[in-house]
């Protein structure tokens, strides 16, 4: 187990470093922050001096090494725009984004599992049809549309939920739905097909042959087996939600990393972009690691393989 | 013609080293049929894969006409690939579902020579005829055939480049009884007609006895007993061979099966027992068995068995 | 009679047509008797076994006619809920072919062996645990107390098949359907499972329907044998009669086609051709096309000829 | 006072909000939550990067001179000030108001302005150092009296409200640079309480505010940041906030009809225009007739009505209410026939293809659609636009001449930062010929010696009257020659508040969101 | 004998060729219409999709009060005919989908085949690349790339390709690893067939189904991805029209003129749903193992 974990961590580290290089390079292709930073009539000397101060005059690989070395020490540089440590800017926003991503994921799983299971058990049934239409809507409507419709209906019309902001449970319901609706379709599909495969399997047939009640077969025996492929995807979905949250964050005025990074890109605030993306990569690696660990809980065979 | 000299194959996995094959030697004369017999996981398929160059031995050498196939010059290797062909167990997995039968059969030919279109078609028709299929079969896809017919196609494909050695990996175990007899007969006919040499991998002892001229019984990567089929089956000297033979249920209600011959189950190649790997299951095990690996012992001409009991009695 | 099946017909409604998997099968099993259902793949023997439990492929499989009586009670008349509660696992149990896949990989074996006992309300709590240990002991799992929490992958193939057997006999069923219980096992393990089944039968007086394609296994385990071909039973006889005096040409051909240990003949007698499609089977004798004794009358359905001593076969040659 | 400004004031009076001004203030009580669309980055006037920052730190910091709600300039932290002459070099002499206290309790003195001056002109700290470029030295006469000595005349300095924010030297010395930016301390009506980036800014009414007649009557103010228009509207409708800025133009009519809601619209001195390349001889707009054709081709009024729902005010070079506004100077009338004729005259009877760059992450409502509409009108007369979008980061550097590459067509642009001064600074940037390193024409794609001379003269003129005349003169030439781009409109910003709120809009320099007088109805 | 009949095979009733039974005709129809519109060019547009007519802005669809038969689906904020814009948008959306899917599919398939077939160091490197790609939030990558390049059609396609190739590669890699163990591939190796031949003859045809299915699933994702980019102003740019752009622009009028967002929304929904239904159907038909995607 520890050896396996170590291996995964090392691989994750490679990914994180790779991601940081990629982001570092493309970010620098996207334009020069100096002109955004400096006053309109900045002299060429001032421009040169500022470049030197920010280290932007060095060759790219050198800049990257400096960045990487400092990052190892927890220093991701200062935001050009916010004039504060980029790390702090990102870390302050991170909890809200993680909370949103987790709730979005919980929403999608909470819909996908029952719908997927029931539509595998009774294809063409009520849940199957309704569930698929529901899932399809999430897949065909961009999050900003979903978000606005939710606000118009649940906040403005019904006044059940607050229209915006970060706070208690009631605040997170609509953002979580707006974020979590999109992957419902894909997750339902996974659960449904995994359930169909499991329900076709020998051990389920044996359970039936031994008189196991159907609800027991479906919700206890088969679901746990079907959870494995869903789990595999959850790590990837979690990362996608972290990264894709900016639309929802904007719509619901949610104080998260997504918006911060988007604005940082617009203002070529490289340290913030780098720190933001790096932390999302780290979360991606960590969430995949968690998924790997969760496998072991759900599937004892995998436990043994390590 | 084919000789294995103390070949070993170890796989390194996260849980440790799997000793799939541990120093197996055998030799296969031209036109002979050698059967590798053993229970699942004993390493017989790995040996076949090494002969087919699908795996590289970790140690030892496989020699074809005296030449080590691992160090063969390019040209000889190319020839080797033509001269050695294979038929695998599953007739459903061994034919590419996207290719027509004619193309499937043509492939091994085209890998080695460039006959003209007409010559190629003729060769295809020929081999199809040998396996008892009409020439028209070349235009169809594999899924249009039954299991037995597919295995015939697989045989035709293997025959197409005119090989000299055929590796048959459980060639009939996926087939029904009535079809099995057809395919076995076909394989024998082909051998007789074209003077082929067979290396057959099987777990069905009755089939092996029926089909092969010599046999090597493998247990956990080592040869337990080997020799000409008749003497080995008539007078098995290794307790494992004895147990195997005793365990075969015969289509005879008067035959009584003996459960006692081999207790327990085959150990894992990951943690093989010390000394003679069979000792935990052996009814005759004694002190020497866990202590050291028994060397092969010649009990008769060409008949060897690796058992400490034989050492004791003959010492 | 423990089990009495009359003229059972089970069809599969597939996209490409109606497949007559079981087409007029009659058989019976007495207490403490093992009936071997022997045939090649696609002969309908597994579908027959599943029909007894009424566990047919959903949406496609249907029992079209005939009766299945267990201790005189017609199972075809029962509701699905009754089948699940009173019959499956409780009175008829089943073992499947592949011990590697017939256990749920993500639940401990203690959990799985206990499950039938629990939902058939046979035991719970500490009693349940002791019963589980007891039944695992009966199938000779060493030190079951320590292994209840282990998962299927921690057991070898033979042990897994023993655990499956433990699940099947936990509720002391009257009839056990064993579908190729040894096919996926190595010979040395196969012997162990065969003797286990024998012992279970002796202990519990259980009727067994053994579904197999292996004439060797059938010979070593069965009291009577029914040979199936293309959805129908072509010959039924006590085990001795089948092997010593096979009456039906198919049975004869089958016995001739298998290589035998210690036999010396170089060539096997192959059966030419292939079994017919069950979607559109021939009118008369279904073996006729491959039969060496074929005659004109074979175009009509053959009569079941009673040869005495419980031996019967469906063949025109015998009727003549 | 112009008609326009009079009508605005009338509207304000009619809204009933002004009535509270003269009464003796009661201590501030209660809580109020409001929402802004945009968010500040820095709360430090020296480090602030964008005009939007002033919405926030403008509540906390104050300047020497400021416009009142009727846009009249009044002395604020300065008791009095005057421009004097010191041997040919101008000097601004300032006498400070006494008794003004910082939120820390320290009294504001000339020392603080000296500190502010030094900080603002330090180009390592300040983004606004160029505004202090013509200052030679800062002289403290006594604690309430200082003089700013100039190298040469700097009209913008006066026009832009003397450019100095009152920053506490004592506080800076105590807490240092980092904290100074994080926890701002000023003299303004609101004390900083806390700020959560991307979420809100919490303020508390400053009890010791020097101007008790013009201070908030609510104790605690929370400014929420809600960037998405409809969400902000929803927040208002659901009662989560009682005041919002930037009501989306499409919804202004709906808001006006809402019972219990007051709506007020103000012109933002952001001046939108369509810049065009006129220096490259190969580009058709080098020819004044083509530029005039473009000016005739666009029906700005129709766009304002249709695209902006009327939430824009058309202007010709200088907007109403600004210094140098000339009511007789009219924008080009929409006349596509004349536009085509001019094109033909200029040698483009079949028109031409030209790249057009549009800002796609808008800074003003419907700015993107506005650009699309303008380009569609241009295309209709034969100036066939190949539209290319630009996100903000690219757009902000796009027009700069020190950027590699050059501008070869039309692009949507605007000016207005640092206002309300007057047009001088902006024109120096985008009308005057580009002079590398000298600060002239930094975003200019135009070159006209006559205009250059006039703009330079304007820069040096500190007298308001003279500036007024000069600006009128330049504006007329600029209009006739369509120099430095085609002027279009100034956006209107609309605020809405519930009737339990009292509010008088004060312009934060240029942007109207000063919460000087906001409160709850008793 | 193991029971090999899938539980879900429905009862046969109709008399169509077997492979066409249960085919999603409606989905076919919708996609055909979209394709016809996409290739129809300007000829099929009832009106100029960029024809500004401010006087005629915000006209509701024909069935509503004030609607007009001249603009069946109404007009937008600048008086442009929504039907024409949707039809014109189908062209851009189809181009984006086609190129994005083609390139991400090809790159992903090549990478996946290389990783799966050669294994070892090639696999390790490609797997890390895939993981790197997946660990960078796709929208951040898209954003930075779009900022680095000029926003517009090409950028959108490049961004989508960079985002999705890893998805293909990962799945194809898994496929190839399974296929590689197949006996027919082993046999080809035994027979001395060259690696290129094995890749082209034995692997490519067998992953083709997977590629087709993945492609149908990607249609909806591409359209929505482009909408997200448009939300930020980085998607398709005027005067090109895409459905995502229409949607993003129309959100400001969601309360005042519902049809602006609803009409392109319905077009997206129908197309996505049809592509997915088609993909599901193909998957069930071609390759039941892929149901998990």
PDB file of C-alpha atoms in Angstrom, chain B residues 238-239 274-277 279 284-295 297 305-315:
ATOM      1  CA  UNK B 238       6.231 -38.813 -10.418  1.00  0.00           C
ATOM      2  CA  UNK B 239       3.517 -38.595  -7.756  1.00  0.00           C
ATOM      3  CA  UNK B 274      10.603 -24.650  -1.202  1.00  0.00           C
ATOM      4  CA  UNK B 275      12.352 -27.654  -2.620  1.00  0.00           C
ATOM      5  CA  UNK B 276      10.053 -29.830  -4.656  1.00  0.00           C
ATOM      6  CA  UNK B 277       7.142 -27.492  -5.326  1.00  0.00           C
ATOM      7  CA  UNK B 279       5.663 -31.522  -1.699  1.00  0.00           C
ATOM      8  CA  UNK B 284       4.681 -39.484  -0.285  1.00  0.00           C
ATOM      9  CA  UNK B 285       6.480 -36.374   0.835  1.00  0.00           C
ATOM     10  CA  UNK B 286       9.366 -36.820   3.233  1.00  0.00           C
ATOM     11  CA  UNK B 287      12.127 -34.757   4.741  1.00  0.00           C
ATOM     12  CA  UNK B 288      14.193 -34.266   1.609  1.00  0.00           C
ATOM     13  CA  UNK B 289      11.288 -32.854  -0.411  1.00  0.00           C
ATOM     14  CA  UNK B 290      11.020 -29.343   1.073  1.00  0.00           C
ATOM     15  CA  UNK B 291      14.778 -29.149   1.402  1.00  0.00           C
ATOM     16  CA  UNK B 292      15.960 -29.295  -2.169  1.00  0.00           C
ATOM     17  CA  UNK B 293      14.755 -29.284  -5.712  1.00  0.00           C
ATOM     18  CA  UNK B 294      14.850 -32.842  -7.074  1.00  0.00           C
ATOM     19  CA  UNK B 295      16.985 -33.171 -10.177  1.00  0.00           C
ATOM     20  CA  UNK B 297      16.118 -38.640 -12.957  1.00  0.00           C
ATOM     21  CA  UNK B 305      11.051 -37.787 -13.570  1.00  0.00           C
ATOM     22  CA  UNK B 306      12.117 -35.233 -11.017  1.00  0.00           C
ATOM     23  CA  UNK B 307      11.326 -36.780  -7.650  1.00  0.00           C
ATOM     24  CA  UNK B 308      13.349 -37.437  -4.505  1.00  0.00           C
ATOM     25  CA  UNK B 309      11.645 -40.818  -4.132  1.00  0.00           C
ATOM     26  CA  UNK B 310      13.426 -42.004  -7.246  1.00  0.00           C
ATOM     27  CA  UNK B 311      16.736 -40.681  -5.979  1.00  0.00           C
ATOM     28  CA  UNK B 312      16.278 -42.552  -2.744  1.00  0.00           C
ATOM     29  CA  UNK B 313      15.421 -45.868  -4.334  1.00  0.00           C
ATOM     30  CA  UNK B 314      18.121 -45.686  -6.933  1.00  0.00           C
ATOM     31  CA  UNK B 315      20.789 -44.235  -4.734  1.00  0.00           C
TER      32      UNK B 315
END
